[in-house]
Amino acid sequence: MSCQHVSTVAPVPPRTPKGCEDCLKTGSGWVHLRLCLTCGHVGCCDSSPNRHATKHFHNSDHPIVASFEPGERWAWCYADEEEVPLPRAAEPFLRD
Ligand SMILES: [Zn+2]
Ligand SMILES: [Zn+2]
Ligand SMILES: [Zn+2]
C-alpha cells in the first residue's frame, strides 16, 4: 500500500445523508454513493450517470472516499487509485 493520504483525513459527518448532494439539487438519480472523508460531500459512483464523487475529487483535490452504501466498509484513494484501510473515525458516519 502506497497511499500517503488516508492517514491525513479527519472524517466529518455527511452533508447530505439522504443521497448525492449534486443529484439532489438537479433531481437526478444515482446507483451507489460515496462519502468524501475530507469534507463530508456525498457523491454518486462511476456507474451513475453523473459520476459526482469523481467530479468532486477533480474539483476539490479531496482524495479519499468511503462507500456510503448500507453495510459496506471500505475506502478508496483517487490519487493513488487503490483501496485503502477505512479510517476508524469514519465508521460512525457510514450506513448500517
Ligand atoms: Zn492516496
Ligand atoms: Zn450525483
Ligand atoms: Zn470533499
Short mmCIF file of C-alpha atoms and ligand atoms in Angstrom, two decimals:
data_model
loop_
_atom_site.label_atom_id
_atom_site.label_comp_id
_atom_site.label_asym_id
_atom_site.label_seq_id
_atom_site.Cartn_x
_atom_site.Cartn_y
_atom_site.Cartn_z
CA MET A 1 0.00 0.00 0.00
CA SER A 2 1.48 3.33 -1.06
CA CYS A 3 -1.21 5.83 -0.08
CA GLN A 4 0.05 8.75 1.98
CA HIS A 5 -3.33 10.49 2.06
CA VAL A 6 -5.53 8.20 4.13
CA SER A 7 -3.65 8.85 7.37
CA THR A 8 -4.20 12.62 6.98
CA VAL A 9 -8.01 12.72 6.69
CA ALA A 10 -10.21 13.67 9.63
CA PRO A 11 -13.67 12.34 8.69
CA VAL A 12 -16.70 14.58 9.23
CA PRO A 13 -20.45 13.74 9.07
CA PRO A 14 -22.12 13.51 5.64
CA ARG A 15 -23.56 16.84 4.47
CA THR A 16 -26.47 15.16 2.65
CA PRO A 17 -27.19 11.80 4.35
CA LYS A 18 -30.16 11.23 2.03
CA GLY A 19 -28.17 10.99 -1.18
CA CYS A 20 -25.81 12.56 -3.70
CA GLU A 21 -25.58 16.27 -2.93
CA ASP A 22 -25.37 17.28 -6.59
CA CYS A 23 -28.05 14.88 -7.86
CA LEU A 24 -30.47 16.05 -5.15
CA LYS A 25 -30.03 19.60 -6.48
CA THR A 26 -30.80 18.64 -10.06
CA GLY A 27 -33.34 15.88 -9.43
CA SER A 28 -31.04 13.29 -10.97
CA GLY A 29 -30.67 9.64 -9.90
CA TRP A 30 -27.67 7.55 -8.83
CA VAL A 31 -26.55 3.95 -8.46
CA HIS A 32 -24.16 3.92 -5.47
CA LEU A 33 -22.98 6.60 -3.04
CA ARG A 34 -19.50 7.61 -1.87
CA LEU A 35 -18.64 9.79 1.13
CA CYS A 36 -15.72 12.24 0.91
CA LEU A 37 -13.73 11.77 4.10
CA THR A 38 -12.26 15.26 3.88
CA CYS A 39 -15.40 17.43 3.77
CA GLY A 40 -18.46 15.15 4.08
CA HIS A 41 -19.58 15.55 0.46
CA VAL A 42 -21.83 12.68 -0.63
CA GLY A 43 -21.45 11.90 -4.33
CA CYS A 44 -22.52 9.22 -6.76
CA CYS A 45 -20.26 6.47 -8.13
CA ASP A 46 -18.86 5.96 -11.62
CA SER A 47 -21.74 3.62 -12.53
CA SER A 48 -24.11 6.57 -12.03
CA PRO A 49 -24.94 8.90 -14.94
CA ASN A 50 -23.27 11.95 -13.38
CA ARG A 51 -20.26 10.48 -11.50
CA HIS A 52 -20.30 13.24 -8.92
CA ALA A 53 -17.90 11.55 -6.49
CA THR A 54 -15.14 11.51 -9.13
CA LYS A 55 -16.03 15.07 -10.21
CA HIS A 56 -15.78 16.17 -6.58
CA PHE A 57 -12.25 14.72 -6.38
CA HIS A 58 -11.20 16.64 -9.50
CA ASN A 59 -12.81 19.88 -8.30
CA SER A 60 -11.66 19.71 -4.69
CA ASP A 61 -8.50 17.58 -4.59
CA HIS A 62 -10.02 15.57 -1.73
CA PRO A 63 -8.53 12.14 -2.43
CA ILE A 64 -10.24 9.70 -0.03
CA VAL A 65 -13.82 8.44 -0.24
CA ALA A 66 -15.59 5.69 1.69
CA SER A 67 -18.52 3.65 0.46
CA PHE A 68 -21.77 5.19 1.65
CA GLU A 69 -23.76 2.05 0.83
CA PRO A 70 -25.55 0.22 3.67
CA GLY A 71 -23.30 -2.33 5.32
CA GLU A 72 -20.24 -1.59 3.15
CA ARG A 73 -16.98 -0.75 4.89
CA TRP A 74 -14.19 0.21 2.52
CA ALA A 75 -12.32 3.29 1.37
CA TRP A 76 -10.65 4.33 -1.89
CA CYS A 77 -7.91 6.80 -2.77
CA TYR A 78 -8.50 8.54 -6.11
CA ALA A 79 -4.98 9.93 -6.23
CA ASP A 80 -3.33 6.52 -5.89
CA GLU A 81 -6.22 4.58 -7.46
CA GLU A 82 -6.15 1.93 -4.78
CA GLU A 83 -8.28 0.62 -1.95
CA VAL A 84 -7.08 1.90 1.41
CA PRO A 85 -7.87 0.93 5.01
CA LEU A 86 -11.08 2.55 6.25
CA PRO A 87 -10.17 5.12 8.94
CA ARG A 88 -11.82 4.13 12.22
CA ALA A 89 -13.08 7.68 12.72
CA ALA A 90 -15.20 7.36 9.57
CA GLU A 91 -17.15 4.31 10.73
CA PRO A 92 -19.78 6.18 12.80
CA PHE A 93 -20.74 8.18 9.68
CA LEU A 94 -21.34 5.15 7.43
CA ARG A 95 -24.67 3.40 6.94
CA ASP A 96 -25.75 0.19 8.68
ZN ZN B 1 -3.59 8.19 -1.53
ZN ZN B 2 -24.67 12.55 -8.23
ZN ZN B 3 -14.61 16.64 -0.24
#
